[in-house]
Amino acid sequence: AIRLDLKEKKELDTFNCYCFPRKAIPEESSQIHNIYYEDGVMIKKKHDDSEEYEILDAVPIDLGLESFLKWARHEGNETGHKLLVGYNNLYFDDIRIINQIRDRCHEAHLTDLRRTFFSSDVKIILNSRRKLVEEAQKLDIDTSDAHEGLSDCKMVCEIILRKPITVTQLKEKACSFEDSMNNLTNPLLKSGLITQAVARRLPTQYTHKEWFEMSDEEVKEMLQLNGVVAVAVKRCLAMRQKYK
């Protein structure tokens, strides 16, 4: 992670921590980031086919997450809301952060996440369908170390600075982790009937019974009134037909 000062347009400091995985790293994943977990040791190869490697200083997941929350909280003071920014983080990184903290850390840390942290997604602000690397390449940003945590963070920072994206935009599009955690219990979301993006637009959480008691026209009108885009509306209607 990187702490960014948008007013001064500069990086303030960084956080980088490797955590021991709960199980073996899939070979296809290792081929992307060159990180392997062998005999209780995490290593990173210099190149895909290289015998050279470095041993990574890794910690258990709970300690890594607790260290990250402590780092993210510190901005000269320990009070007030904190804003995390990423790319496609609302539908990927945030969910994994929530699940890992809930499963691995003390309940106090989950409460801290729920009450203190907000998240803003650059991909949503840009209304982009591109992957992070594609968006970076479009702006001539170096992507040679893509898929390595800190390098991906640097790409996001460069995108924010080059577009540029303002603090106001980030705050306006921010979503609380409280809402994200509530969405994870949404029965329609858990069943695959709607996506995270649609769940955030709905004025209430519908049960399966309530969802299917409405006609397709009623669902379509309700989704449109709440600002759900046409493609997502079409997908919701298709999933309704599949489950009926």
Coordinates of C-alpha atoms in Angstrom, one line a residue:
A1 CA 0.0 0.0 0.0
I2 CA 1.1 3.6 -0.6
R3 CA 0.1 6.7 1.4
L4 CA -0.5 9.5 -1.2
D5 CA -0.7 13.2 -0.7
L6 CA -3.0 14.4 -3.5
K7 CA -2.5 18.1 -2.7
E8 CA 1.3 17.9 -3.0
K9 CA 1.0 15.1 -5.6
K10 CA 3.6 12.9 -3.9
E11 CA 4.0 9.6 -2.1
L12 CA 4.4 9.9 1.7
D13 CA 5.3 6.4 2.7
T14 CA 4.6 2.7 1.8
F15 CA 3.5 -0.5 3.4
N16 CA 4.6 -3.9 2.0
C17 CA 4.2 -7.2 3.8
Y18 CA 4.3 -10.8 2.7
C19 CA 2.0 -13.2 4.5
F20 CA 2.3 -17.0 4.7
P21 CA -0.5 -18.6 2.6
R22 CA -3.0 -21.0 4.3
K23 CA -2.3 -23.5 1.5
A24 CA 0.1 -24.1 -1.4
I25 CA 0.2 -21.2 -4.0
P26 CA -1.4 -22.5 -7.3
E27 CA 1.3 -22.9 -10.0
E28 CA -0.6 -20.7 -12.4
S29 CA -0.5 -17.9 -9.8
S30 CA 3.2 -18.4 -9.2
Q31 CA 3.9 -18.1 -12.9
I32 CA 2.4 -14.6 -12.8
H33 CA 4.1 -13.1 -9.7
N34 CA 7.1 -15.6 -9.4
I35 CA 6.3 -16.1 -5.7
Y36 CA 6.4 -19.7 -4.4
Y37 CA 5.7 -21.4 -1.0
E38 CA 8.0 -24.3 -0.5
D39 CA 8.7 -26.3 2.7
G40 CA 7.3 -23.5 4.9
V41 CA 9.4 -20.8 3.2
M42 CA 8.2 -18.1 0.8
I43 CA 10.6 -17.3 -2.1
K44 CA 10.5 -15.0 -5.1
K45 CA 12.3 -16.1 -8.3
K46 CA 14.2 -13.5 -10.3
H47 CA 12.6 -14.6 -13.5
D48 CA 10.1 -17.3 -14.7
D49 CA 12.8 -19.8 -15.6
S50 CA 15.5 -18.6 -13.2
E51 CA 17.2 -20.7 -10.5
E52 CA 18.0 -17.5 -8.6
Y53 CA 15.6 -16.4 -5.9
E54 CA 15.3 -14.4 -2.7
I55 CA 13.7 -15.6 0.6
L56 CA 10.8 -13.3 1.5
D57 CA 10.4 -12.2 5.1
A58 CA 6.8 -13.3 5.6
V59 CA 4.5 -13.2 8.7
P60 CA 1.2 -15.0 9.6
I61 CA -1.8 -13.4 8.0
D62 CA -3.3 -12.1 11.2
L63 CA -0.1 -10.2 12.1
G64 CA 0.1 -8.8 8.5
L65 CA -3.5 -7.6 8.6
E66 CA -3.1 -6.0 12.0
S67 CA 0.1 -4.2 10.9
F68 CA -1.7 -2.9 7.8
L69 CA -4.6 -1.5 9.8
K70 CA -2.3 0.2 12.2
W71 CA -0.3 1.7 9.3
A72 CA -3.5 2.8 7.5
R73 CA -4.8 4.4 10.6
H74 CA -1.8 6.7 11.2
E75 CA -2.0 10.0 9.5
G76 CA -0.6 12.2 12.2
N77 CA -3.5 11.3 14.4
E78 CA -5.5 8.1 15.2
T79 CA -9.0 9.6 14.9
G80 CA -11.4 10.2 12.0
H81 CA -12.4 8.1 9.0
K82 CA -9.7 6.6 6.7
L83 CA -10.0 6.2 3.0
L84 CA -8.5 3.3 1.1
V85 CA -8.2 3.6 -2.7
G86 CA -7.7 0.9 -5.3
Y87 CA -8.6 -0.4 -8.7
N88 CA -11.5 -2.9 -8.8
N89 CA -11.1 -3.1 -5.0
L90 CA -14.8 -2.9 -4.2
Y91 CA -15.5 -6.2 -5.8
F92 CA -12.2 -8.0 -5.1
D93 CA -9.7 -6.7 -2.6
D94 CA -12.2 -5.3 -0.1
I95 CA -14.1 -8.6 0.1
R96 CA -10.9 -10.5 0.8
I97 CA -9.8 -8.0 3.4
I98 CA -13.1 -8.4 5.2
N99 CA -13.1 -12.2 5.1
Q100 CA -9.5 -12.5 6.2
I101 CA -9.9 -10.1 9.1
R102 CA -13.1 -11.7 10.2
D103 CA -11.6 -15.2 10.0
R104 CA -8.1 -14.5 11.3
C105 CA -8.0 -11.4 13.6
H106 CA -9.5 -10.4 16.9
E107 CA -13.1 -9.1 16.7
A108 CA -11.9 -5.6 17.7
H109 CA -10.1 -5.3 14.4
L110 CA -13.2 -6.2 12.4
T111 CA -15.1 -3.5 14.4
D112 CA -12.3 -1.0 13.6
L113 CA -12.6 -1.8 9.9
R114 CA -16.4 -1.5 10.0
R115 CA -16.5 1.8 11.8
T116 CA -13.4 3.6 10.6
F117 CA -12.5 2.7 7.0
F118 CA -14.0 3.7 3.7
S119 CA -13.1 2.5 0.2
S120 CA -13.0 4.2 -3.2
D121 CA -12.6 2.4 -6.5
V122 CA -10.7 4.2 -9.3
K123 CA -12.1 1.9 -11.9
I124 CA -15.6 3.0 -11.0
I125 CA -14.6 6.7 -11.0
L126 CA -13.2 6.3 -14.5
N127 CA -16.2 4.2 -15.6
S128 CA -13.6 1.9 -17.1
R129 CA -13.9 -1.7 -18.2
R130 CA -10.2 -2.2 -18.6
K131 CA -8.0 -4.2 -16.3
L132 CA -5.4 -2.3 -14.2
V133 CA -2.5 -3.1 -16.5
E134 CA -4.5 -2.0 -19.6
E135 CA -5.5 1.3 -18.0
A136 CA -1.9 1.9 -17.0
Q137 CA -0.5 1.1 -20.4
K138 CA -3.0 3.5 -22.0
L139 CA -1.3 6.2 -19.9
D140 CA 2.2 5.0 -20.7
I141 CA 2.8 3.9 -17.1
D142 CA 5.4 1.2 -16.5
T143 CA 3.8 -2.2 -16.0
S144 CA 6.9 -4.4 -16.1
D145 CA 6.4 -5.4 -12.4
A146 CA 2.6 -5.8 -12.7
H147 CA 0.9 -8.3 -10.3
E148 CA 3.3 -7.6 -7.5
G149 CA 1.4 -5.9 -4.7
L150 CA 3.4 -2.7 -4.2
S151 CA 4.0 -2.3 -8.0
D152 CA 0.2 -2.5 -8.6
C153 CA -0.3 0.2 -5.9
K154 CA 2.2 2.4 -7.7
M155 CA 0.2 2.0 -11.0
V156 CA -3.0 3.1 -9.2
C157 CA -1.2 6.1 -7.8
E158 CA 0.1 7.1 -11.2
I159 CA -3.3 6.7 -12.7
I160 CA -4.8 9.0 -10.0
L161 CA -2.1 11.6 -10.6
R162 CA -2.2 11.6 -14.4
K163 CA -5.9 11.7 -15.0
P164 CA -6.0 13.5 -12.5
I165 CA -8.6 12.3 -9.9
T166 CA -9.4 14.7 -7.1
V167 CA -9.9 14.1 -3.4
T168 CA -13.5 15.2 -3.8
Q169 CA -14.2 12.6 -6.5
L170 CA -12.6 9.9 -4.3
K171 CA -14.8 10.9 -1.3
E172 CA -18.0 11.2 -3.3
K173 CA -17.6 7.6 -4.6
A174 CA -16.4 6.1 -1.4
C175 CA -18.2 3.2 0.2
S176 CA -18.0 2.3 3.9
F177 CA -16.7 -1.1 4.9
E178 CA -19.9 -1.3 7.0
D179 CA -21.9 -1.3 3.8
S180 CA -19.6 -3.8 2.1
M181 CA -19.9 -6.2 5.1
N182 CA -23.7 -5.9 5.1
N183 CA -23.8 -6.7 1.3
L184 CA -21.9 -9.9 2.0
T185 CA -25.0 -11.2 3.9
N186 CA -27.4 -10.2 1.1
P187 CA -29.3 -13.3 0.2
L188 CA -29.7 -12.3 -3.5
L189 CA -26.0 -11.6 -3.7
K190 CA -25.0 -14.9 -2.1
S191 CA -27.2 -16.7 -4.5
G192 CA -25.7 -15.0 -7.5
L193 CA -29.0 -13.3 -8.5
I194 CA -27.4 -9.9 -8.4
T195 CA -23.8 -8.5 -8.4
Q196 CA -22.0 -6.4 -5.8
A197 CA -22.6 -3.3 -7.9
V198 CA -26.4 -3.9 -8.0
A199 CA -26.5 -4.7 -4.3
R200 CA -25.0 -1.3 -3.5
R201 CA -27.8 0.4 -5.5
L202 CA -30.8 -1.4 -4.0
P203 CA -32.7 0.6 -1.3
T204 CA -33.2 -2.5 0.8
Q205 CA -32.2 -6.1 1.0
Y206 CA -34.8 -8.3 -0.6
T207 CA -35.5 -11.9 0.4
H208 CA -35.8 -14.5 -2.3
K209 CA -39.5 -14.5 -1.8
E210 CA -39.9 -10.8 -2.2
W211 CA -37.6 -10.8 -5.2
F212 CA -39.6 -13.3 -7.1
E213 CA -43.0 -12.0 -6.1
M214 CA -42.2 -8.9 -8.2
S215 CA -42.8 -9.1 -12.0
D216 CA -39.9 -8.6 -14.4
E217 CA -41.3 -5.2 -15.3
E218 CA -41.4 -4.2 -11.6
V219 CA -37.8 -5.3 -11.0
K220 CA -36.7 -3.5 -14.2
E221 CA -38.3 -0.3 -13.2
M222 CA -37.0 -0.5 -9.6
L223 CA -33.4 -1.1 -10.8
Q224 CA -33.6 1.7 -13.3
L225 CA -34.9 4.1 -10.7
N226 CA -32.0 3.3 -8.5
G227 CA -29.4 4.0 -11.2
V228 CA -28.5 0.4 -12.2
V229 CA -27.0 0.5 -15.8
A230 CA -28.8 -1.3 -18.6
V231 CA -26.3 -4.2 -18.9
A232 CA -26.7 -5.0 -15.2
V233 CA -30.5 -4.8 -15.5
K234 CA -30.5 -7.2 -18.3
R235 CA -28.3 -9.6 -16.4
C236 CA -30.5 -9.5 -13.3
L237 CA -33.6 -10.3 -15.4
A238 CA -31.7 -13.2 -17.1
M239 CA -30.7 -14.6 -13.7
R240 CA -34.3 -14.3 -12.5
Q241 CA -35.5 -16.5 -15.4
K242 CA -32.7 -19.0 -14.7
Y243 CA -33.7 -19.4 -11.1
K244 CA -37.5 -19.5 -11.7

